[in-house]
mmCIF file of C-alpha atoms in Angstrom:
data_model
loop_
_atom_site.group_PDB
_atom_site.id
_atom_site.type_symbol
_atom_site.label_atom_id
_atom_site.label_comp_id
_atom_site.label_asym_id
_atom_site.label_seq_id
_atom_site.Cartn_x
_atom_site.Cartn_y
_atom_site.Cartn_z
ATOM 1 C CA VAL A 1 15.626 -14.881 -39.072
ATOM 2 C CA ARG A 2 17.681 -17.672 -37.504
ATOM 3 C CA LEU A 3 19.745 -15.128 -35.583
ATOM 4 C CA ALA A 4 16.586 -13.475 -34.269
ATOM 5 C CA LEU A 5 15.131 -16.811 -33.209
ATOM 6 C CA ARG A 6 18.375 -17.866 -31.534
ATOM 7 C CA ASN A 7 17.727 -15.618 -28.510
ATOM 8 C CA VAL A 8 14.170 -16.624 -27.623
ATOM 9 C CA MET A 9 13.926 -14.411 -24.513
ATOM 10 C CA ALA A 10 14.941 -11.274 -26.449
ATOM 11 C CA LEU A 11 12.388 -12.155 -29.126
ATOM 12 C CA ILE A 12 9.606 -12.610 -26.539
ATOM 13 C CA LEU A 13 10.466 -9.316 -24.818
ATOM 14 C CA MET A 14 10.486 -7.513 -28.171
ATOM 15 C CA LEU A 15 7.046 -8.855 -29.138
ATOM 16 C CA LEU A 16 5.688 -8.235 -25.637
ATOM 17 C CA SER A 17 6.818 -4.602 -25.751
ATOM 18 C CA VAL A 18 5.036 -4.091 -29.104
ATOM 19 C CA PHE A 19 1.848 -5.736 -27.780
ATOM 20 C CA THR A 20 1.935 -3.718 -24.535
ATOM 21 C CA MET A 21 2.419 -0.378 -26.285
ATOM 22 C CA LEU A 22 -0.351 -1.153 -28.772
ATOM 23 C CA ILE A 23 -2.745 -1.806 -25.887
ATOM 24 C CA MET A 24 -1.692 1.146 -23.708
ATOM 25 C CA PHE A 25 -1.592 3.795 -26.445
ATOM 26 C CA ASN A 26 -4.891 2.641 -28.004
ATOM 27 C CA LEU A 27 -6.469 2.579 -24.537
ATOM 28 C CA ALA A 28 -5.238 6.120 -23.854
ATOM 29 C CA TYR A 29 -6.569 7.294 -27.229
ATOM 30 C CA ALA A 30 -9.945 5.625 -26.586
ATOM 31 C CA LEU A 31 -10.238 7.213 -23.113
ATOM 32 C CA ASN A 32 -9.432 10.632 -24.532
ATOM 33 C CA LYS A 33 -11.887 10.336 -27.437
ATOM 34 C CA SER A 34 -14.489 8.789 -25.128
ATOM 35 C CA SER A 35 -14.560 11.908 -22.960
ATOM 36 C CA GLU A 36 -15.132 14.075 -26.046
ATOM 37 C CA TYR A 37 -17.796 11.699 -27.398
ATOM 38 C CA ILE A 38 -19.739 11.512 -24.128
ATOM 39 C CA SER A 39 -19.585 15.285 -23.519
ATOM 40 C CA GLY A 40 -20.983 15.944 -26.971
ATOM 41 C CA ALA A 41 -23.604 13.182 -26.851
ATOM 42 C CA GLN A 42 -24.928 14.183 -23.408
ATOM 43 C CA MET A 43 -25.812 17.664 -24.694
ATOM 44 C CA GLU A 44 -27.485 16.407 -27.885
ATOM 45 C CA GLY A 45 -31.262 16.448 -28.067
ATOM 46 C CA ARG A 46 -31.537 18.537 -24.899
ATOM 47 C CA TYR A 47 -33.200 21.829 -25.754
ATOM 48 C CA TYR A 48 -34.062 22.872 -22.203
ATOM 49 C CA GLU A 49 -32.299 25.476 -20.047
ATOM 50 C CA SER A 50 -33.091 23.984 -16.645
ATOM 51 C CA GLU A 51 -34.108 20.728 -15.000
ATOM 52 C CA LEU A 52 -35.868 20.297 -11.655
ATOM 53 C CA ARG A 53 -35.415 16.932 -9.929
ATOM 54 C CA TYR A 54 -37.633 15.841 -7.042
ATOM 55 C CA ASP A 55 -36.894 13.077 -4.517
ATOM 56 C CA PHE A 56 -40.560 12.071 -4.469
ATOM 57 C CA MET A 57 -43.490 11.909 -6.856
ATOM 58 C CA MET A 58 -45.383 15.171 -7.322
ATOM 59 C CA GLN A 59 -49.088 14.725 -7.961
ATOM 60 C CA ALA A 60 -49.748 17.731 -10.179
ATOM 61 C CA LEU A 61 -47.816 20.601 -11.778
ATOM 62 C CA SER A 62 -48.127 23.753 -9.666
ATOM 63 C CA GLU A 63 -49.594 26.904 -11.209
ATOM 64 C CA ASP A 64 -46.369 28.859 -10.538
ATOM 65 C CA LEU A 65 -44.461 26.511 -12.837
ATOM 66 C CA SER A 66 -47.127 25.901 -15.481
ATOM 67 C CA GLU A 67 -48.066 29.542 -16.002
ATOM 68 C CA GLY A 68 -45.982 32.004 -17.957
ATOM 69 C CA GLN A 69 -44.276 32.275 -21.332
ATOM 70 C CA SER A 70 -41.806 29.418 -20.853
ATOM 71 C CA GLU A 71 -42.324 25.922 -22.207
ATOM 72 C CA VAL A 72 -42.473 23.293 -19.458
ATOM 73 C CA THR A 73 -42.762 19.514 -19.589
ATOM 74 C CA THR A 74 -42.697 16.857 -16.881
ATOM 75 C CA TYR A 75 -41.085 13.444 -16.807
ATOM 76 C CA SER A 76 -41.236 10.340 -14.626
ATOM 77 C CA LYS A 77 -38.390 8.155 -13.371
ATOM 78 C CA SER A 78 -38.084 5.053 -11.252
ATOM 79 C CA ALA A 79 -35.620 2.363 -10.261
ATOM 80 C CA CYS A 80 -36.082 -0.848 -12.240
ATOM 81 C CA GLU A 81 -34.584 -4.249 -12.964
ATOM 82 C CA LEU A 82 -33.956 -5.482 -16.498
ATOM 83 C CA GLN A 83 -33.944 -9.187 -17.259
ATOM 84 C CA PHE A 84 -32.280 -10.082 -20.540
ATOM 85 C CA GLY A 85 -30.548 -12.902 -22.370
ATOM 86 C CA LYS A 86 -32.036 -15.930 -24.107
ATOM 87 C CA LYS A 87 -33.427 -17.327 -20.857
ATOM 88 C CA LYS A 88 -33.987 -13.891 -19.265
ATOM 89 C CA ASP A 89 -31.668 -15.057 -16.488
ATOM 90 C CA SER A 90 -29.399 -11.991 -16.468
ATOM 91 C CA MET A 91 -30.552 -9.142 -14.221
ATOM 92 C CA LEU A 92 -29.491 -5.525 -14.329
ATOM 93 C CA ARG A 93 -30.508 -2.684 -12.010
ATOM 94 C CA GLN A 94 -31.165 0.518 -13.929
ATOM 95 C CA THR A 95 -33.285 3.664 -13.992
ATOM 96 C CA VAL A 96 -36.304 3.924 -16.251
ATOM 97 C CA GLY A 97 -37.499 7.310 -17.483
ATOM 98 C CA ALA A 98 -40.459 8.514 -19.517
ATOM 99 C CA PHE A 99 -41.339 11.742 -21.343
ATOM 100 C CA ASP A 100 -44.470 12.882 -23.166
ATOM 101 C CA GLU A 101 -44.303 12.026 -26.862
ATOM 102 C CA SER A 102 -45.599 15.476 -27.848
ATOM 103 C CA GLN A 103 -42.961 17.544 -25.972
ATOM 104 C CA LYS A 104 -40.071 19.162 -27.913
ATOM 105 C CA LEU A 105 -37.529 19.836 -25.158
ATOM 106 C CA PHE A 106 -35.863 16.420 -25.202
ATOM 107 C CA GLU A 107 -35.186 13.981 -28.037
ATOM 108 C CA LEU A 108 -33.509 10.567 -28.119
ATOM 109 C CA ILE A 109 -30.693 10.383 -30.694
ATOM 110 C CA ASP A 110 -29.245 7.181 -32.176
ATOM 111 C CA LYS A 111 -25.622 6.417 -33.156
ATOM 112 C CA LYS A 112 -26.138 7.908 -36.625
ATOM 113 C CA GLY A 113 -27.520 11.170 -35.238
ATOM 114 C CA LYS A 114 -31.139 10.403 -36.149
ATOM 115 C CA VAL A 115 -34.075 11.038 -33.818
ATOM 116 C CA ILE A 116 -35.537 7.912 -32.200
ATOM 117 C CA PRO A 117 -39.335 8.018 -31.712
ATOM 118 C CA PHE A 118 -40.349 7.820 -28.062
ATOM 119 C CA PRO A 119 -41.427 4.298 -27.088
ATOM 120 C CA LYS A 120 -45.033 3.239 -27.402
ATOM 121 C CA GLU A 121 -46.699 0.692 -25.152
ATOM 122 C CA GLY A 122 -44.652 -2.529 -25.069
ATOM 123 C CA GLU A 123 -41.482 -0.774 -26.317
ATOM 124 C CA ILE A 124 -38.262 0.396 -24.700
ATOM 125 C CA VAL A 125 -35.209 2.454 -25.731
ATOM 126 C CA VAL A 126 -31.884 1.651 -24.038
ATOM 127 C CA SER A 127 -28.714 3.719 -23.653
ATOM 128 C CA GLU A 128 -25.631 3.025 -25.772
ATOM 129 C CA HIS A 129 -23.799 2.112 -22.557
ATOM 130 C CA ILE A 130 -26.266 -0.674 -21.722
ATOM 131 C CA ALA A 131 -26.477 -1.926 -25.324
ATOM 132 C CA THR A 132 -22.686 -2.091 -25.763
ATOM 133 C CA VAL A 133 -21.638 -3.487 -22.391
ATOM 134 C CA TYR A 134 -24.462 -6.048 -22.088
ATOM 135 C CA HIS A 135 -24.723 -6.912 -25.804
ATOM 136 C CA MET A 136 -28.319 -5.803 -26.327
ATOM 137 C CA ASN A 137 -29.581 -5.131 -29.844
ATOM 138 C CA GLN A 138 -32.587 -3.549 -31.480
ATOM 139 C CA ASP A 139 -35.625 -5.890 -31.593
ATOM 140 C CA ASP A 140 -34.382 -7.873 -28.562
ATOM 141 C CA ILE A 141 -37.017 -8.643 -25.938
ATOM 142 C CA VAL A 142 -36.278 -7.705 -22.312
ATOM 143 C CA LYS A 143 -38.292 -7.996 -19.126
ATOM 144 C CA ILE A 144 -38.592 -4.929 -16.927
ATOM 145 C CA ARG A 145 -39.524 -5.166 -13.276
ATOM 146 C CA ILE A 146 -40.710 -2.105 -11.354
ATOM 147 C CA GLY A 147 -41.744 -2.906 -7.801
ATOM 148 C CA GLU A 148 -43.998 -5.944 -8.053
ATOM 149 C CA GLU A 149 -44.968 -5.304 -11.681
ATOM 150 C CA THR A 150 -43.227 -7.051 -14.605
ATOM 151 C CA GLU A 151 -43.629 -6.416 -18.342
ATOM 152 C CA GLU A 152 -41.961 -7.722 -21.521
ATOM 153 C CA LEU A 153 -40.748 -4.936 -23.791
ATOM 154 C CA LYS A 154 -39.164 -4.808 -27.235
ATOM 155 C CA ILE A 155 -36.035 -2.705 -27.770
ATOM 156 C CA THR A 156 -36.857 -0.206 -30.530
ATOM 157 C CA GLY A 157 -33.730 1.938 -30.329
ATOM 158 C CA VAL A 158 -30.285 2.548 -28.828
ATOM 159 C CA ALA A 159 -29.807 6.181 -27.745
ATOM 160 C CA ARG A 160 -26.311 7.631 -27.587
ATOM 161 C CA ASN A 161 -27.508 10.724 -25.710
ATOM 162 C CA ALA A 162 -29.282 8.755 -22.974
ATOM 163 C CA GLU A 163 -27.826 8.803 -19.487
ATOM 164 C CA SER A 164 -25.484 5.834 -18.979
ATOM 165 C CA ASN A 165 -27.748 3.707 -16.779
ATOM 166 C CA CYS A 166 -31.129 4.783 -18.084
ATOM 167 C CA VAL A 167 -33.794 3.202 -20.275
ATOM 168 C CA TYR A 168 -36.954 4.861 -21.603
ATOM 169 C CA MET A 169 -40.474 3.519 -21.933
ATOM 170 C CA GLN A 170 -43.953 4.940 -22.573
ATOM 171 C CA LYS A 171 -44.984 7.408 -19.871
ATOM 172 C CA GLU A 172 -48.522 6.036 -19.448
ATOM 173 C CA GLN A 173 -47.261 2.451 -19.121
ATOM 174 C CA LEU A 174 -44.640 3.471 -16.559
ATOM 175 C CA LYS A 175 -47.183 5.348 -14.417
ATOM 176 C CA GLN A 176 -49.553 2.395 -14.638
ATOM 177 C CA MET A 177 -46.815 0.072 -13.352
ATOM 178 C CA LEU A 178 -45.989 2.547 -10.578
ATOM 179 C CA GLY A 179 -49.656 2.990 -9.672
ATOM 180 C CA TYR A 180 -49.639 6.789 -10.041
ATOM 181 C CA SER A 181 -52.061 9.159 -11.754
ATOM 182 C CA LYS A 182 -51.444 10.551 -15.250
ATOM 183 C CA GLU A 183 -50.488 13.981 -13.808
ATOM 184 C CA ALA A 184 -47.804 12.600 -11.441
ATOM 185 C CA TYR A 185 -44.160 13.436 -12.139
ATOM 186 C CA CYS A 186 -40.741 13.516 -10.442
ATOM 187 C CA GLY A 187 -38.962 15.988 -12.716
ATOM 188 C CA ILE A 188 -39.435 19.041 -14.897
ATOM 189 C CA VAL A 189 -37.527 20.463 -17.837
ATOM 190 C CA SER A 190 -38.051 23.949 -19.249
ATOM 191 C CA ASN A 191 -36.616 26.305 -21.868
ATOM 192 C CA ALA A 192 -36.362 28.902 -19.073
ATOM 193 C CA VAL A 193 -34.434 28.804 -15.798
ATOM 194 C CA LEU A 194 -36.964 27.754 -13.141
ATOM 195 C CA SER A 195 -36.596 27.447 -9.381
ATOM 196 C CA ASP A 196 -38.340 25.412 -6.677
ATOM 197 C CA GLU A 197 -37.320 25.025 -3.033
ATOM 198 C CA ASP A 198 -38.356 21.354 -3.040
ATOM 199 C CA ALA A 199 -36.270 20.421 -6.099
ATOM 200 C CA LEU A 200 -32.670 20.087 -7.141
ATOM 201 C CA VAL A 201 -32.229 22.634 -9.931
ATOM 202 C CA ILE A 202 -29.684 21.892 -12.673
ATOM 203 C CA THR A 203 -29.176 24.554 -15.328
ATOM 204 C CA ARG A 204 -27.747 23.915 -18.787
ATOM 205 C CA GLU A 205 -24.561 25.754 -17.807
ATOM 206 C CA GLU A 206 -24.114 23.581 -14.700
ATOM 207 C CA ARG A 207 -24.629 20.434 -16.758
ATOM 208 C CA GLU A 208 -21.975 21.542 -19.262
ATOM 209 C CA LYS A 209 -19.510 22.276 -16.428
ATOM 210 C CA GLU A 210 -20.090 18.824 -14.894
ATOM 211 C CA LEU A 211 -19.508 17.138 -18.252
ATOM 212 C CA LEU A 212 -16.341 19.217 -18.721
ATOM 213 C CA ARG A 213 -15.040 18.115 -15.284
ATOM 214 C CA ASN A 214 -15.645 14.468 -16.188
ATOM 215 C CA SER A 215 -13.956 15.034 -19.551
ATOM 216 C CA VAL A 216 -10.833 16.487 -17.912
ATOM 217 C CA SER A 217 -10.731 13.509 -15.522
ATOM 218 C CA ASN A 218 -10.824 11.050 -18.437
ATOM 219 C CA GLN A 219 -8.146 13.003 -20.296
ATOM 220 C CA MET A 220 -5.893 12.892 -17.229
ATOM 221 C CA SER A 221 -6.410 9.123 -17.080
ATOM 222 C CA ALA A 222 -5.468 8.929 -20.761
ATOM 223 C CA VAL A 223 -2.212 10.828 -20.147
ATOM 224 C CA ILE A 224 -1.319 8.505 -17.232
ATOM 225 C CA VAL A 225 -2.003 5.423 -19.393
ATOM 226 C CA GLN A 226 0.145 6.849 -22.219
ATOM 227 C CA VAL A 227 3.061 7.513 -19.856
ATOM 228 C CA MET A 228 2.733 4.029 -18.340
ATOM 229 C CA GLY A 229 2.649 2.457 -21.813
ATOM 230 C CA CYS A 230 5.736 4.371 -22.887
ATOM 231 C CA VAL A 231 7.669 3.471 -19.707
ATOM 232 C CA ILE A 232 6.729 -0.231 -19.791
ATOM 233 C CA GLY A 233 7.472 -0.445 -23.516
ATOM 234 C CA CYS A 234 10.844 1.264 -23.071
ATOM 235 C CA ILE A 235 11.838 -1.111 -20.242
ATOM 236 C CA LEU A 236 10.889 -4.206 -22.259
ATOM 237 C CA LEU A 237 12.671 -2.914 -25.382
ATOM 238 C CA LEU A 238 15.752 -2.035 -23.324
ATOM 239 C CA LEU A 239 15.857 -5.552 -21.875
ATOM 240 C CA ALA A 240 15.447 -7.077 -25.354
ATOM 241 C CA VAL A 241 18.219 -4.911 -26.849
ATOM 242 C CA ALA A 242 20.496 -5.607 -23.864
ATOM 243 C CA LEU A 243 20.003 -9.366 -24.198
ATOM 244 C CA ASN A 244 20.678 -9.180 -27.930
ATOM 245 C CA PHE A 245 23.899 -7.174 -27.519
ATOM 246 C CA ASN A 246 25.208 -9.273 -24.628
ATOM 247 C CA SER A 247 24.546 -12.574 -26.375
ATOM 248 C CA ASN A 248 26.238 -11.368 -29.575
ATOM 249 C CA LEU A 249 29.326 -9.677 -28.074
ATOM 250 C CA SER A 250 31.646 -12.600 -28.835
ATOM 251 C CA ASP A 251 30.292 -12.870 -32.388
ATOM 252 C CA MET A 252 30.863 -9.129 -32.890
ATOM 253 C CA ARG A 253 34.501 -9.446 -31.804
ATOM 254 C CA ILE A 254 35.101 -12.389 -34.140
ATOM 255 C CA LEU A 255 33.531 -10.571 -37.088
ATOM 256 C CA ARG A 256 35.658 -7.503 -36.339
ATOM 257 C CA MET A 257 38.785 -9.665 -36.341
ATOM 258 C CA LEU A 258 37.704 -11.086 -39.699
ATOM 259 C CA GLY A 259 37.620 -7.550 -41.138
ATOM 260 C CA TYR A 260 33.880 -6.833 -41.127
ATOM 261 C CA LYS A 261 32.922 -3.167 -40.892
ATOM 262 C CA THR A 262 30.677 -1.793 -38.129
ATOM 263 C CA LYS A 263 27.745 -1.306 -40.515
ATOM 264 C CA GLU A 264 28.037 -4.885 -41.756
ATOM 265 C CA ILE A 265 28.172 -6.276 -38.203
ATOM 266 C CA ARG A 266 25.164 -4.135 -37.263
ATOM 267 C CA HIS A 267 23.243 -5.459 -40.251
ATOM 268 C CA LEU A 268 24.109 -9.083 -39.431
ATOM 269 C CA LEU A 269 23.619 -9.112 -35.656
ATOM 270 C CA VAL A 270 21.832 -5.995 -34.450
ATOM 271 C CA ASP A 271 19.208 -5.115 -37.074
ATOM 272 C CA VAL A 272 17.747 -8.643 -37.148
ATOM 273 C CA TYR A 273 14.881 -7.477 -34.858
ATOM 274 C CA LYS A 274 13.587 -4.835 -37.263
ATOM 275 C CA PRO A 275 11.381 -7.396 -39.078
ATOM 276 C CA VAL A 276 10.287 -8.743 -35.666
ATOM 277 C CA ILE A 277 8.859 -5.326 -34.705
ATOM 278 C CA LEU A 278 7.169 -4.968 -38.092
ATOM 279 C CA VAL A 279 5.628 -8.464 -38.036
ATOM 280 C CA GLY A 280 4.752 -8.159 -34.326
ATOM 281 C CA PHE A 281 2.937 -4.868 -34.903
ATOM 282 C CA PHE A 282 0.626 -6.232 -37.610
ATOM 283 C CA LEU A 283 0.278 -9.598 -35.855
ATOM 284 C CA PHE A 284 -0.819 -8.083 -32.534
ATOM 285 C CA LEU A 285 -2.808 -5.078 -33.798
ATOM 286 C CA LEU A 286 -6.247 -6.736 -33.865
ATOM 287 C CA PRO A 287 -5.733 -8.744 -30.620
ATOM 288 C CA ALA A 288 -4.576 -5.524 -28.896
ATOM 289 C CA LEU A 289 -7.718 -3.668 -30.053
ATOM 290 C CA GLY A 290 -9.793 -6.590 -28.767
ATOM 291 C CA VAL A 291 -8.095 -6.334 -25.360
ATOM 292 C CA VAL A 292 -8.779 -2.568 -25.293
ATOM 293 C CA LYS A 293 -12.498 -3.200 -25.939
ATOM 294 C CA ILE A 294 -12.599 -5.762 -23.108
ATOM 295 C CA ILE A 295 -10.843 -3.320 -20.728
ATOM 296 C CA LEU A 296 -13.257 -0.488 -21.618
ATOM 297 C CA ASN A 297 -16.317 -2.732 -21.172
ATOM 298 C CA SER A 298 -14.986 -3.978 -17.824
ATOM 299 C CA LEU A 299 -14.333 -0.403 -16.650
ATOM 300 C CA SER A 300 -17.793 0.667 -17.868
ATOM 301 C CA MET A 301 -19.414 -2.037 -15.744
ATOM 302 C CA GLN A 302 -17.352 -1.117 -12.673
ATOM 303 C CA ILE A 303 -17.779 2.676 -12.771
ATOM 304 C CA GLU A 304 -21.290 2.471 -14.313
ATOM 305 C CA GLU A 305 -20.422 5.002 -16.996
ATOM 306 C CA TYR A 306 -20.127 4.462 -20.726
ATOM 307 C CA LEU A 307 -16.589 4.415 -22.154
ATOM 308 C CA HIS A 308 -16.774 4.721 -25.924
ATOM 309 C CA PHE A 309 -14.246 2.718 -27.996
ATOM 310 C CA GLU A 310 -12.611 4.521 -30.892
ATOM 311 C CA THR A 311 -9.433 3.985 -32.892
ATOM 312 C CA GLY A 312 -8.105 4.840 -36.342
ATOM 313 C CA VAL A 313 -5.451 4.175 -38.952
ATOM 314 C CA GLY A 314 -3.691 7.446 -38.137
ATOM 315 C CA VAL A 315 -3.331 6.756 -34.413
ATOM 316 C CA ASN A 316 -1.980 3.236 -35.040
ATOM 317 C CA LEU A 317 0.534 4.507 -37.590
ATOM 318 C CA LEU A 318 1.618 7.043 -34.949
ATOM 319 C CA ILE A 319 2.003 4.219 -32.394
ATOM 320 C CA PHE A 320 4.137 2.286 -34.893
ATOM 321 C CA GLY A 321 6.297 5.367 -35.420
ATOM 322 C CA ILE A 322 6.719 5.825 -31.648
ATOM 323 C CA ILE A 323 7.735 2.152 -31.200
ATOM 324 C CA TRP A 324 10.200 2.464 -34.095
ATOM 325 C CA ILE A 325 11.763 5.653 -32.698
ATOM 326 C CA ILE A 326 12.016 4.214 -29.164
ATOM 327 C CA TYR A 327 13.636 1.016 -30.493
ATOM 328 C CA PHE A 328 16.297 2.878 -32.496
ATOM 329 C CA ALA A 329 16.946 5.363 -29.679
ATOM 330 C CA ILE A 330 17.525 2.564 -27.129
ATOM 331 C CA GLN A 331 19.556 0.530 -29.593
ATOM 332 C CA GLY A 332 21.748 3.521 -30.447
ATOM 333 C CA LEU A 333 22.313 4.536 -26.809
ATOM 334 C CA TYR A 334 23.023 0.989 -25.656
ATOM 335 C CA GLY A 335 25.357 0.339 -28.584
ATOM 336 C CA ARG A 336 27.288 3.563 -27.853
ATOM 337 C CA GLU A 337 27.723 2.591 -24.163
ATOM 338 C CA LYS A 338 28.984 -0.845 -25.175
ATOM 339 C CA ARG A 339 31.506 0.635 -27.618
ATOM 340 C CA LYS A 340 32.804 2.978 -24.893
ATOM 341 C CA ARG A 341 33.444 0.024 -22.627
#
């Protein structure tokens, strides 16, 4: 331990490399799993084959769309501002949506996979993105502002399958705040593929393709982060090993002259940082996971998309194994070069 502490800079670099790789590899894993989680969640509870989105409020459902064998339901959406926090001094611009309670084409699903009842008057359901990033919990009271109208609503659920920046309230209460009739709507979902010249039509297949594209993008980001983590970790470990060897060269020569074997010298002067890596790994594991959560929340706020945090014992054991292998590989290569010289 004294020998390890003697070269403070090498010790710092060694611990820094462990901390950096823990952050980068866990971040890459979280980004990769997040893309899978979001893709799956965004298709849950959606039993419709097509969605029609209008840029303006329609006053009544046309006969062409309402007639026929297919099941059709309308929904309403509007821009809104959420005020939250103890003093309701934090403001967040979001989208509020509302569906009929009786329809069966769309359900809100919670984190455990259970169906959340659609909000009644005075209630609101928020997305997992909003709840996680802005620390909102069930039973919290928030203020919602739509135009000039403001209401206080109670959070009755957190939906994992909700769109990232969307909250849901009772349809009648939303229309009342907007000042529209009960028949007004700005979107339609159906279990058949519908078409309308005035609407943007999104089929189930198109939605799945879009989610897949986003998933591939996140996975590419994860690969880049993994490569960066490996490169930075390798550089820091290389510097630490180099400092250790260079500072102990004279001691190695003296021990050789005294008749010590190579294995004994290695054990005395080179392998002293093995416990440092082990202690550093367990010491920095929880802080590194905390940093990853902060990074994901910060990114979620910036890109306005939910980035789900996930880790596991297996992935962290794999990270430890990677660090261990990299350390021994660098140590072996550097030691061989020094012996050649």
